[in-house]
Amino acid sequence: MVSRVIPVDPFDLVIFGGTGDLARRKILPGLYHRFCAGQMPATARIIGAARTEQDAAAYRGQVAEAIAEFLPEGSWDAESVAQFCERLDYVAIDARGEGGWKELAGLVREGVVRAFYLSVAPSLFGDIAERLHAHGVADGESRIVVEKPFGRDLASARALNAVLAAHFDESQIYRIDHYLGKETVQNLMAVRFGNILFEPLWNAQYIDHIQITVSETVAVGGRGAYYDKSGAMRDMVQNHLMQLLCLIAMEPPSKFEPDAVRDEKLKVIRALEPVPPSAIVRGQYRGDANGPSYREDAENPESRTESFIAMRVQIANWRWSGTPIYLRTGKRLRARESEIAVVFKDPPHSIFGEQEGRRGNVLVIRLQPDEGMHLRVTIKEPGPGGMRLMEVPLDMSFADALGPDEADVPDAYERLIMDVIRGNQTLFMRGDEVEAAWAWTDPIIEGWEERRDVPELYDPGSSGPEGALALMHRDGRRWREIK
Ligand code: NAP
């Protein structure tokens, strides 16, 4: 199969925080990748902006180094990096000062898409939004991209929304959750709504439960002090896991259009039931020979912040009543793995006798590693010896199904940045979605604080605390193994 790459319209992309970690690790290497794929028009320009005083030539050198550092060897070459860097410019700007804005206003062009990526601390969003307007850099068509964390509770998220809304219309604001940029996440919508096979079974009558797991092997490490103010609930569940839950549970939108999709996601969040303490297990990793404990990493010997969380979530609507969704995410676990498993109910009767059992199908949507999907089905074990059954996966992994070229899909950031340039907000969170997610999250976190809840310790390299296993056992179910 031949890849179809459709170039986007000419653009000026200004990256505030263009010298920072996110820009160096993800945004700029991602843009380079799109440049190599032929998606970037010849007149596209990227302008880095940060306080550091330097000229465009020095910035180009920095970006070339970042590409070499963060892209795998063999996936870049010096000549194309040099060509890519010709599109780069740099302006020294302090978000809170007045210098540099005039120069930036002179650099952005009329008649091309203007996008501003705020890869800086959220406390600077207001200063930047205000100055973009005051200095005539942004106009009514410009787009603004913001990163997580979008607030740390409902009040702060509302305040951020208000700051942005003072200068930009909602149709201009792109709140990034890079999980939504993953190929498999979008494929989930294609599988659900592009086939007749799954949707009739996609409800509490046929689905026993759903598991969403995002397990990481890394510790909080150098980010310990920052992470300690956040924890797994704020850092992962409120945004990434919640977005996955919405896509798996939402009603079919009438069209694949931004507001149609986001309206349906919002309905799911609003239908989430409050979660009782008995349905949540929080954990903190112990130390071992390979690394310090969570509390040592956080430099807080009394920390009550969770580096792991498992919870049972119920959606109060006709489709899902009685079918729980289990969420699980944590640091320093056995493997780096993200997947959604839709566990169907057993067939109502086994014609093969009870010893062969009745086996439910499982649809596994794997986000990492090796994005792909497989459906576990029951077949006859080959050979003589009667009707013995076995389970096999019907594999839909991209590399096998589509060939290596097609499987070389754009990274989530690349895809989302190209969507910004195209003006497509489907895969970005709307302000009311983010607020609804915090409105559900806040009482849970407040409950922990009131009760001075202490997380359960777990061994690094395990699949989390014992309590998480017990949470499932009590419901007569089992977590899928983290391998
Ligand atoms: P970082 O490495 O600390 O970079 C911050 C950037 O902002 C630098 O380029 C810095 O350059 C610039 N900056 C700081 N103060 C400024 C000011 N007053 N005016 C103009 N520029 C200023 O941070 P980061 O890790 O890239 O993160 C950026 C944002 O993305 C944060 O909101 C973070 O939470 C979010 N995020 C990061 C990641 C990640 O993997 N790193 C992932 C998800 C979300 P100067 O010092 O030269 O001004």
Short mmCIF file of C-alpha atoms and ligand atoms in Angstrom, two decimals:
data_model
loop_
_atom_site.label_atom_id
_atom_site.label_comp_id
_atom_site.label_asym_id
_atom_site.label_seq_id
_atom_site.Cartn_x
_atom_site.Cartn_y
_atom_site.Cartn_z
CA MET A 1 0.00 0.00 0.00
CA VAL A 2 1.24 3.51 -0.73
CA SER A 3 0.97 6.16 2.03
CA ARG A 4 -1.23 9.10 1.20
CA VAL A 5 0.23 12.30 2.60
CA ILE A 6 -1.81 15.39 1.96
CA PRO A 7 0.17 18.62 2.51
CA VAL A 8 -1.41 21.13 4.88
CA ASP A 9 -1.91 24.83 4.08
CA PRO A 10 1.04 27.23 4.50
CA PHE A 11 1.46 28.22 8.16
CA ASP A 12 3.41 30.21 10.72
CA LEU A 13 3.74 28.17 13.91
CA VAL A 14 5.10 30.07 16.91
CA ILE A 15 6.31 27.81 19.74
CA PHE A 16 6.43 29.65 23.07
CA GLY A 17 8.84 27.58 25.15
CA GLY A 18 10.57 26.61 21.88
CA THR A 19 13.79 25.84 23.80
CA GLY A 20 12.11 23.68 26.47
CA ASP A 21 12.03 19.94 27.04
CA LEU A 22 8.70 19.26 25.33
CA ALA A 23 9.63 21.28 22.26
CA ARG A 24 13.00 19.54 21.97
CA ARG A 25 11.73 16.01 22.64
CA LYS A 26 8.40 15.96 20.87
CA ILE A 27 7.23 19.05 18.99
CA LEU A 28 10.29 19.84 16.85
CA PRO A 29 11.30 16.23 16.05
CA GLY A 30 7.63 15.63 15.18
CA LEU A 31 7.57 18.62 12.83
CA TYR A 32 10.78 17.40 11.21
CA HIS A 33 9.16 14.02 10.64
CA ARG A 34 6.16 15.67 8.91
CA PHE A 35 8.58 17.74 6.83
CA CYS A 36 10.30 14.54 5.67
CA ALA A 37 6.91 12.97 4.92
CA GLY A 38 6.19 15.86 2.53
CA GLN A 39 3.29 17.18 4.57
CA MET A 40 4.80 20.60 5.23
CA PRO A 41 4.40 23.10 2.40
CA ALA A 42 7.53 24.89 1.17
CA THR A 43 6.45 28.19 2.69
CA ALA A 44 5.68 26.85 6.20
CA ARG A 45 7.61 28.59 8.98
CA ILE A 46 8.30 27.72 12.61
CA ILE A 47 9.29 30.45 15.06
CA GLY A 48 10.76 29.55 18.44
CA ALA A 49 10.12 32.00 21.28
CA ALA A 50 11.59 31.97 24.81
CA ARG A 51 13.46 34.35 27.13
CA THR A 52 16.96 33.12 26.19
CA GLU A 53 18.76 35.74 24.08
CA GLN A 54 20.06 34.07 20.92
CA ASP A 55 19.77 34.51 17.15
CA ALA A 56 18.00 32.30 14.64
CA ALA A 57 21.28 30.59 13.63
CA ALA A 58 21.95 29.50 17.23
CA TYR A 59 18.36 28.25 17.56
CA ARG A 60 18.66 26.23 14.34
CA GLY A 61 21.78 24.59 15.77
CA GLN A 62 19.90 23.72 18.97
CA VAL A 63 16.99 22.23 17.06
CA ALA A 64 19.31 20.15 14.85
CA GLU A 65 20.91 18.77 18.03
CA ALA A 66 17.50 17.99 19.52
CA ILE A 67 16.45 16.07 16.40
CA ALA A 68 19.67 14.05 16.50
CA GLU A 69 19.21 13.39 20.22
CA PHE A 70 15.55 12.44 20.26
CA LEU A 71 14.93 10.68 16.95
CA PRO A 72 16.25 7.13 16.56
CA GLU A 73 19.41 6.75 14.51
CA GLY A 74 18.58 6.10 10.87
CA SER A 75 15.35 8.11 11.01
CA TRP A 76 17.04 11.44 10.21
CA ASP A 77 19.83 12.66 7.93
CA ALA A 78 21.97 15.77 8.14
CA GLU A 79 20.88 17.19 4.76
CA SER A 80 17.15 17.06 5.42
CA VAL A 81 17.66 18.37 8.97
CA ALA A 82 19.50 21.36 7.45
CA GLN A 83 16.65 21.91 4.96
CA PHE A 84 14.09 21.67 7.76
CA CYS A 85 16.03 24.14 9.90
CA GLU A 86 15.93 26.75 7.10
CA ARG A 87 12.27 27.18 8.03
CA LEU A 88 13.10 28.07 11.61
CA ASP A 89 13.30 31.51 13.14
CA TYR A 90 13.69 32.69 16.73
CA VAL A 91 12.55 35.65 18.81
CA ALA A 92 13.64 36.36 22.39
CA ILE A 93 10.46 37.14 24.33
CA ASP A 94 9.57 37.20 28.00
CA ALA A 95 5.89 36.28 28.26
CA ARG A 96 5.60 38.82 31.07
CA GLY A 97 7.62 41.58 29.42
CA GLU A 98 7.10 43.91 26.47
CA GLY A 99 10.29 43.24 24.46
CA GLY A 100 10.26 41.07 21.33
CA TRP A 101 6.55 41.28 20.55
CA LYS A 102 6.96 43.89 17.83
CA GLU A 103 9.60 41.74 16.19
CA LEU A 104 7.25 38.73 16.36
CA ALA A 105 4.41 40.78 14.86
CA GLY A 106 6.76 41.61 11.97
CA LEU A 107 7.61 37.96 11.39
CA VAL A 108 4.12 36.44 11.17
CA ARG A 109 2.55 36.77 7.75
CA GLU A 110 -0.88 37.70 6.45
CA GLY A 111 -2.79 35.08 4.50
CA VAL A 112 -1.32 31.97 6.13
CA VAL A 113 -2.54 29.91 9.10
CA ARG A 114 -1.18 31.37 12.34
CA ALA A 115 -0.83 28.97 15.27
CA PHE A 116 0.66 29.61 18.72
CA TYR A 117 1.82 26.60 20.70
CA LEU A 118 2.05 27.51 24.40
CA SER A 119 4.65 24.96 25.53
CA VAL A 120 5.19 26.87 28.76
CA ALA A 121 3.83 26.75 32.33
CA PRO A 122 0.04 27.36 32.42
CA SER A 123 0.64 30.38 34.67
CA LEU A 124 1.95 32.15 31.52
CA PHE A 125 -1.09 31.42 29.32
CA GLY A 126 -2.87 34.64 30.30
CA ASP A 127 0.20 36.85 29.79
CA ILE A 128 0.85 35.39 26.35
CA ALA A 129 -2.79 35.46 25.20
CA GLU A 130 -3.12 39.08 26.25
CA ARG A 131 0.09 40.23 24.56
CA LEU A 132 -0.62 38.31 21.36
CA HIS A 133 -3.67 40.52 20.97
CA ALA A 134 -2.26 43.74 22.36
CA HIS A 135 0.63 43.62 19.85
CA GLY A 136 -1.52 42.52 16.91
CA VAL A 137 0.26 39.17 16.57
CA ALA A 138 -2.92 37.08 16.73
CA ASP A 139 -6.18 37.67 14.91
CA GLY A 140 -9.66 36.15 14.90
CA GLU A 141 -8.48 33.22 12.79
CA SER A 142 -5.37 32.34 14.80
CA ARG A 143 -5.13 29.07 16.71
CA ILE A 144 -3.74 28.57 20.17
CA VAL A 145 -2.47 25.20 21.45
CA VAL A 146 -2.17 24.43 25.16
CA GLU A 147 -0.68 21.50 27.00
CA LYS A 148 -1.57 19.50 30.06
CA PRO A 149 -1.89 20.05 32.97
CA PHE A 150 -5.08 21.97 32.28
CA GLY A 151 -5.67 22.98 35.89
CA ARG A 152 -5.32 20.92 39.06
CA ASP A 153 -8.99 21.10 40.05
CA LEU A 154 -12.26 22.52 38.75
CA ALA A 155 -11.60 26.03 40.04
CA SER A 156 -8.16 26.34 38.40
CA ALA A 157 -9.42 24.79 35.12
CA ARG A 158 -12.26 27.30 35.04
CA ALA A 159 -9.80 30.12 35.66
CA LEU A 160 -7.58 28.92 32.76
CA ASN A 161 -10.59 28.61 30.47
CA ALA A 162 -11.63 32.14 31.41
CA VAL A 163 -8.15 33.53 30.72
CA LEU A 164 -8.09 31.97 27.25
CA ALA A 165 -11.71 32.88 26.53
CA ALA A 166 -10.91 36.54 27.23
CA HIS A 167 -8.83 36.61 24.02
CA PHE A 168 -9.78 33.57 21.93
CA ASP A 169 -12.99 31.94 20.82
CA GLU A 170 -13.42 28.25 21.80
CA SER A 171 -13.12 27.38 18.10
CA GLN A 172 -9.54 28.75 18.20
CA ILE A 173 -8.39 26.81 21.29
CA TYR A 174 -6.71 23.38 20.96
CA ARG A 175 -6.20 21.59 24.31
CA ILE A 176 -3.81 18.73 23.62
CA ASP A 177 -4.16 15.27 25.10
CA HIS A 178 -1.59 13.32 23.13
CA TYR A 179 -3.39 10.03 23.86
CA LEU A 180 -6.06 11.14 21.40
CA GLY A 181 -3.42 11.49 18.68
CA LYS A 182 -2.53 7.80 18.79
CA GLU A 183 -3.45 5.85 15.69
CA THR A 184 -5.12 3.05 17.63
CA VAL A 185 -7.31 5.44 19.58
CA GLN A 186 -8.71 6.76 16.34
CA ASN A 187 -8.93 3.25 15.01
CA LEU A 188 -11.11 2.45 17.97
CA MET A 189 -13.70 4.84 16.53
CA ALA A 190 -13.25 3.31 13.06
CA VAL A 191 -13.78 -0.21 14.42
CA ARG A 192 -16.79 0.78 16.52
CA PHE A 193 -18.57 2.95 14.00
CA GLY A 194 -17.26 1.65 10.66
CA ASN A 195 -18.39 -1.96 11.17
CA ILE A 196 -21.77 -3.55 11.86
CA LEU A 197 -20.14 -6.31 13.89
CA PHE A 198 -19.32 -4.65 17.18
CA GLU A 199 -21.83 -1.90 17.91
CA PRO A 200 -24.91 -4.14 18.41
CA LEU A 201 -22.96 -5.96 21.16
CA TRP A 202 -21.42 -2.81 22.62
CA ASN A 203 -23.53 -2.53 25.76
CA ALA A 204 -24.19 -3.93 29.23
CA GLN A 205 -26.16 -6.86 27.84
CA TYR A 206 -23.11 -8.36 26.11
CA ILE A 207 -20.08 -6.74 27.72
CA ASP A 208 -19.14 -8.00 31.18
CA HIS A 209 -16.64 -5.25 31.94
CA ILE A 210 -13.90 -3.10 30.40
CA GLN A 211 -10.32 -2.68 31.65
CA ILE A 212 -8.18 0.32 30.80
CA THR A 213 -4.53 -0.05 31.84
CA VAL A 214 -1.68 2.41 31.41
CA SER A 215 1.33 0.93 33.16
CA GLU A 216 4.75 2.54 33.21
CA THR A 217 8.13 1.17 34.27
CA VAL A 218 9.65 4.59 34.94
CA ALA A 219 9.78 6.14 38.38
CA VAL A 220 8.85 9.78 38.96
CA GLY A 221 12.61 10.41 39.15
CA GLY A 222 13.69 14.00 38.59
CA ARG A 223 10.06 15.18 38.41
CA GLY A 224 9.41 13.88 41.95
CA ALA A 225 8.73 17.19 43.67
CA TYR A 226 6.41 18.30 40.84
CA TYR A 227 4.64 14.93 40.64
CA ASP A 228 4.08 14.88 44.40
CA LYS A 229 1.66 17.81 44.03
CA SER A 230 -0.24 15.91 41.39
CA GLY A 231 -0.35 12.09 41.69
CA ALA A 232 -1.70 9.46 39.31
CA MET A 233 -5.30 10.68 39.55
CA ARG A 234 -4.51 14.21 38.35
CA ASP A 235 -1.58 13.27 36.12
CA MET A 236 -3.18 10.34 34.24
CA VAL A 237 -6.78 9.52 35.14
CA GLN A 238 -8.43 12.94 34.86
CA ASN A 239 -7.10 13.40 31.33
CA HIS A 240 -5.67 10.39 29.46
CA LEU A 241 -7.67 7.52 30.96
CA MET A 242 -10.82 9.64 31.00
CA GLN A 243 -10.44 10.38 27.30
CA LEU A 244 -10.01 6.69 26.48
CA LEU A 245 -13.05 5.87 28.60
CA CYS A 246 -15.10 8.46 26.70
CA LEU A 247 -14.20 7.06 23.29
CA ILE A 248 -14.96 3.50 24.34
CA ALA A 249 -18.27 4.35 26.04
CA MET A 250 -19.75 7.20 23.99
CA GLU A 251 -22.83 6.93 21.79
CA PRO A 252 -22.19 7.05 18.03
CA PRO A 253 -21.89 10.72 17.05
CA SER A 254 -24.10 11.70 14.12
CA LYS A 255 -21.01 12.79 12.16
CA PHE A 256 -17.25 12.58 12.59
CA GLU A 257 -17.09 16.28 13.32
CA PRO A 258 -15.47 18.06 16.26
CA ASP A 259 -18.54 19.14 18.20
CA ALA A 260 -20.57 16.03 17.40
CA VAL A 261 -17.77 13.84 18.85
CA ARG A 262 -17.08 16.13 21.80
CA ASP A 263 -20.78 16.40 22.71
CA GLU A 264 -20.94 12.61 23.03
CA LYS A 265 -17.75 12.47 25.11
CA LEU A 266 -19.11 15.14 27.42
CA LYS A 267 -22.30 13.11 27.99
CA VAL A 268 -20.20 10.15 29.15
CA ILE A 269 -18.26 12.26 31.66
CA ARG A 270 -21.47 13.76 32.99
CA ALA A 271 -22.95 10.28 33.43
CA LEU A 272 -20.05 9.00 35.57
CA GLU A 273 -21.23 8.00 39.03
CA PRO A 274 -19.35 9.25 42.09
CA VAL A 275 -16.80 6.59 43.08
CA PRO A 276 -16.98 5.30 46.69
CA PRO A 277 -13.68 4.82 48.59
CA SER A 278 -14.24 1.04 48.54
CA ALA A 279 -13.89 1.07 44.72
CA ILE A 280 -10.48 2.79 44.70
CA VAL A 281 -7.00 1.50 45.55
CA ARG A 282 -4.08 3.90 45.71
CA GLY A 283 -0.47 2.78 45.84
CA GLN A 284 3.10 4.03 46.27
CA TYR A 285 6.15 2.09 45.06
CA ARG A 286 8.73 0.81 47.49
CA GLY A 287 12.46 1.19 46.87
CA ASP A 288 14.68 -1.68 45.73
CA ALA A 289 18.19 -2.31 44.43
CA ASN A 290 17.26 -0.57 41.15
CA GLY A 291 15.95 2.64 42.60
CA PRO A 292 14.64 4.68 45.50
CA SER A 293 11.13 4.50 46.92
CA TYR A 294 8.43 6.92 45.82
CA ARG A 295 8.83 8.98 48.99
CA GLU A 296 12.57 9.28 48.40
CA ASP A 297 11.97 10.28 44.76
CA ALA A 298 9.42 12.85 45.90
CA GLU A 299 11.81 14.06 48.62
CA ASN A 300 8.84 13.93 50.96
CA PRO A 301 9.10 11.25 53.69
CA GLU A 302 5.45 11.80 54.67
CA SER A 303 4.02 11.92 51.14
CA ARG A 304 0.46 10.61 50.76
CA THR A 305 0.45 11.07 46.96
CA GLU A 306 -0.36 8.00 44.84
CA SER A 307 2.03 6.71 42.17
CA PHE A 308 -0.57 4.03 41.34
CA ILE A 309 -4.33 3.98 41.20
CA ALA A 310 -6.93 1.34 40.37
CA MET A 311 -10.64 2.06 40.40
CA ARG A 312 -14.02 0.74 39.41
CA VAL A 313 -16.10 3.28 37.53
CA GLN A 314 -19.79 3.05 36.68
CA ILE A 315 -21.58 4.96 33.97
CA ALA A 316 -25.18 5.74 34.83
CA ASN A 317 -26.97 5.37 31.50
CA TRP A 318 -28.99 2.77 29.63
CA ARG A 319 -26.06 1.45 27.61
CA TRP A 320 -23.69 0.79 30.51
CA SER A 321 -25.77 0.28 33.64
CA GLY A 322 -24.27 -2.75 35.45
CA THR A 323 -21.08 -2.95 33.34
CA PRO A 324 -18.13 -1.57 35.30
CA ILE A 325 -15.08 0.01 33.75
CA TYR A 326 -11.86 -0.65 35.66
CA LEU A 327 -9.08 1.90 35.36
CA ARG A 328 -5.49 1.20 36.40
CA THR A 329 -2.31 3.22 36.00
CA GLY A 330 0.98 3.47 37.84
CA LYS A 331 4.73 4.01 37.85
CA ARG A 332 7.54 1.45 38.30
CA LEU A 333 5.30 -1.44 37.29
CA ARG A 334 6.35 -4.64 35.55
CA ALA A 335 6.09 -3.39 31.97
CA ARG A 336 5.35 -0.34 29.85
CA GLU A 337 1.97 -1.17 28.46
CA SER A 338 -1.23 0.66 27.58
CA GLU A 339 -4.32 -1.22 26.54
CA ILE A 340 -8.07 -1.26 26.62
CA ALA A 341 -9.66 -4.68 27.02
CA VAL A 342 -13.35 -5.11 26.29
CA VAL A 343 -14.34 -8.36 28.00
CA PHE A 344 -17.54 -9.82 26.56
CA LYS A 345 -19.88 -12.04 28.56
CA ASP A 346 -19.70 -15.81 28.26
CA PRO A 347 -22.07 -17.45 25.78
CA PRO A 348 -25.30 -18.28 27.62
CA HIS A 349 -24.96 -22.06 27.14
CA SER A 350 -22.15 -24.42 26.18
CA ILE A 351 -23.09 -27.15 23.72
CA PHE A 352 -19.62 -28.67 24.33
CA GLY A 353 -20.22 -29.54 27.96
CA GLU A 354 -19.26 -27.66 31.06
CA GLN A 355 -15.68 -29.04 31.22
CA GLU A 356 -14.91 -27.11 28.04
CA GLY A 357 -16.26 -24.06 29.77
CA ARG A 358 -17.88 -21.06 28.21
CA ARG A 359 -15.43 -18.47 27.11
CA GLY A 360 -16.21 -14.84 26.50
CA ASN A 361 -14.51 -12.97 23.69
CA VAL A 362 -12.06 -10.21 24.54
CA LEU A 363 -11.28 -7.30 22.23
CA VAL A 364 -7.89 -5.83 23.13
CA ILE A 365 -6.93 -2.40 21.84
CA ARG A 366 -3.21 -1.94 22.41
CA LEU A 367 -1.81 1.59 22.49
CA GLN A 368 1.77 0.70 23.38
CA PRO A 369 3.99 -1.02 22.66
CA ASP A 370 3.06 -2.14 19.07
CA GLU A 371 -0.19 -0.31 18.47
CA GLY A 372 -2.84 -2.72 17.25
CA MET A 373 -5.95 -4.70 18.09
CA HIS A 374 -6.79 -8.32 18.59
CA LEU A 375 -9.98 -10.20 19.25
CA ARG A 376 -9.76 -13.36 21.34
CA VAL A 377 -12.00 -16.04 19.85
CA THR A 378 -12.65 -19.69 20.66
CA ILE A 379 -11.85 -22.38 18.09
CA LYS A 380 -11.44 -26.14 18.03
CA GLU A 381 -8.03 -27.38 19.08
CA PRO A 382 -6.64 -28.97 15.88
CA GLY A 383 -6.19 -32.74 15.59
CA PRO A 384 -7.93 -35.86 16.83
CA GLY A 385 -9.20 -36.36 20.36
CA GLY A 386 -12.68 -34.93 20.20
CA MET A 387 -13.99 -31.45 20.48
CA ARG A 388 -11.48 -29.63 22.64
CA LEU A 389 -11.63 -25.85 22.49
CA MET A 390 -8.87 -23.30 22.59
CA GLU A 391 -8.57 -19.54 22.44
CA VAL A 392 -6.67 -17.76 19.68
CA PRO A 393 -6.23 -14.08 18.89
CA LEU A 394 -7.59 -12.71 15.62
CA ASP A 395 -4.79 -10.24 15.13
CA MET A 396 -5.27 -6.80 13.64
CA SER A 397 -1.85 -5.33 14.38
CA PHE A 398 -0.92 -2.60 11.93
CA ALA A 399 2.48 -3.93 10.97
CA ASP A 400 1.02 -7.31 9.92
CA ALA A 401 -2.17 -6.05 8.32
CA LEU A 402 -0.91 -2.99 6.49
CA GLY A 403 2.74 -3.63 5.79
CA PRO A 404 5.71 -1.79 7.29
CA ASP A 405 5.22 1.52 5.40
CA GLU A 406 1.66 2.04 6.54
CA ALA A 407 2.52 0.92 10.05
CA ASP A 408 5.06 3.75 10.24
CA VAL A 409 2.28 6.05 11.35
CA PRO A 410 2.89 9.59 12.58
CA ASP A 411 3.57 10.06 16.27
CA ALA A 412 0.64 11.45 18.26
CA TYR A 413 2.14 14.94 18.52
CA GLU A 414 2.82 15.17 14.78
CA ARG A 415 -0.72 14.22 13.93
CA LEU A 416 -2.22 16.64 16.41
CA ILE A 417 -0.08 19.57 15.24
CA MET A 418 -1.12 18.90 11.65
CA ASP A 419 -4.76 18.84 12.84
CA VAL A 420 -4.23 22.29 14.39
CA ILE A 421 -2.99 23.59 11.05
CA ARG A 422 -5.96 22.00 9.30
CA GLY A 423 -8.31 23.56 11.85
CA ASN A 424 -9.71 20.19 12.95
CA GLN A 425 -10.59 20.15 16.67
CA THR A 426 -12.04 16.60 16.79
CA LEU A 427 -9.11 15.17 18.74
CA PHE A 428 -8.78 18.09 21.17
CA MET A 429 -10.61 18.55 24.46
CA ARG A 430 -13.25 21.22 24.66
CA GLY A 431 -13.33 23.52 27.71
CA ASP A 432 -16.58 22.05 29.08
CA GLU A 433 -15.18 18.50 28.80
CA VAL A 434 -12.16 19.41 30.89
CA GLU A 435 -14.32 21.11 33.49
CA ALA A 436 -16.72 18.14 33.66
CA ALA A 437 -13.76 15.79 34.16
CA TRP A 438 -12.51 17.89 37.07
CA ALA A 439 -16.01 18.13 38.55
CA TRP A 440 -16.01 14.30 38.75
CA THR A 441 -12.40 14.08 40.00
CA ASP A 442 -12.46 16.79 42.68
CA PRO A 443 -14.71 15.07 45.27
CA ILE A 444 -12.62 11.89 45.02
CA ILE A 445 -9.39 13.76 45.78
CA GLU A 446 -11.06 15.88 48.46
CA GLY A 447 -12.24 12.66 50.14
CA TRP A 448 -8.63 11.40 50.34
CA GLU A 449 -7.49 14.66 51.81
CA GLU A 450 -10.27 14.72 54.42
CA ARG A 451 -9.58 11.11 55.45
CA ARG A 452 -5.79 11.61 55.22
CA ASP A 453 -5.82 8.49 53.03
CA VAL A 454 -2.45 6.69 52.93
CA PRO A 455 -1.57 4.73 49.74
CA GLU A 456 -0.69 1.03 49.99
CA LEU A 457 2.95 0.16 49.25
CA TYR A 458 3.81 -2.05 46.27
CA ASP A 459 6.96 -3.68 44.97
CA PRO A 460 8.67 -2.13 41.96
CA GLY A 461 8.37 -4.46 38.97
CA SER A 462 5.03 -5.82 40.21
CA SER A 463 1.56 -5.14 38.81
CA GLY A 464 0.69 -2.85 41.72
CA PRO A 465 -0.55 -3.24 45.29
CA GLU A 466 -2.36 -6.36 46.54
CA GLY A 467 -5.45 -4.25 47.13
CA ALA A 468 -5.83 -3.74 43.38
CA LEU A 469 -6.02 -7.52 42.84
CA ALA A 470 -8.51 -7.79 45.70
CA LEU A 471 -10.68 -5.07 44.14
CA MET A 472 -11.16 -7.30 41.09
CA HIS A 473 -11.42 -10.59 43.04
CA ARG A 474 -14.26 -9.19 45.12
CA ASP A 475 -16.14 -8.66 41.86
CA GLY A 476 -15.30 -12.19 40.66
CA ARG A 477 -13.00 -10.86 37.92
CA ARG A 478 -9.28 -10.69 37.18
CA TRP A 479 -7.00 -8.02 35.80
CA ARG A 480 -5.33 -8.89 32.55
CA GLU A 481 -1.71 -9.66 33.20
CA ILE A 482 0.86 -6.87 32.76
CA LYS A 483 3.60 -8.77 30.89
P1 NAP B 1 10.68 23.41 30.30
O1 NAP B 1 11.66 22.41 29.80
O2 NAP B 1 10.87 23.98 31.66
O3 NAP B 1 10.62 24.59 29.23
C1 NAP B 1 9.96 25.78 29.48
C2 NAP B 1 10.11 26.68 28.28
O4 NAP B 1 9.44 27.90 28.53
C3 NAP B 1 11.55 27.04 27.97
O5 NAP B 1 11.69 27.15 26.57
C4 NAP B 1 11.71 28.39 28.63
O6 NAP B 1 12.76 29.08 27.99
C5 NAP B 1 10.35 29.00 28.35
N1 NAP B 1 9.93 30.03 29.32
C6 NAP B 1 9.94 29.96 30.67
N2 NAP B 1 9.51 31.12 31.19
C7 NAP B 1 9.23 31.94 30.16
C8 NAP B 1 8.76 33.27 30.04
N3 NAP B 1 8.50 34.01 31.14
N4 NAP B 1 8.58 33.79 28.84
C9 NAP B 1 8.85 33.06 27.72
N5 NAP B 1 9.30 31.80 27.75
C10 NAP B 1 9.50 31.25 28.95
O7 NAP B 1 9.19 22.82 30.30
P2 NAP B 1 8.59 21.67 29.35
O8 NAP B 1 8.87 20.36 29.99
O9 NAP B 1 9.02 21.89 27.95
O10 NAP B 1 7.03 21.90 29.50
C11 NAP B 1 6.33 22.96 28.86
C12 NAP B 1 4.84 22.80 29.15
O11 NAP B 1 4.40 21.56 28.61
C13 NAP B 1 4.50 22.74 30.63
O12 NAP B 1 3.25 23.32 30.85
C14 NAP B 1 4.43 21.24 30.92
O13 NAP B 1 3.59 20.95 32.01
C15 NAP B 1 3.83 20.75 29.62
N6 NAP B 1 4.14 19.34 29.32
C16 NAP B 1 5.43 18.91 29.22
C17 NAP B 1 5.68 17.59 28.90
C18 NAP B 1 7.09 17.09 28.74
O14 NAP B 1 7.24 15.92 28.39
N7 NAP B 1 8.11 17.88 28.96
C19 NAP B 1 4.62 16.70 28.68
C20 NAP B 1 3.31 17.16 28.78
C21 NAP B 1 3.08 18.49 29.10
P3 NAP B 1 13.55 30.30 28.67
O15 NAP B 1 14.00 29.84 30.02
O16 NAP B 1 14.65 30.60 27.72
O17 NAP B 1 12.56 31.41 28.76
#
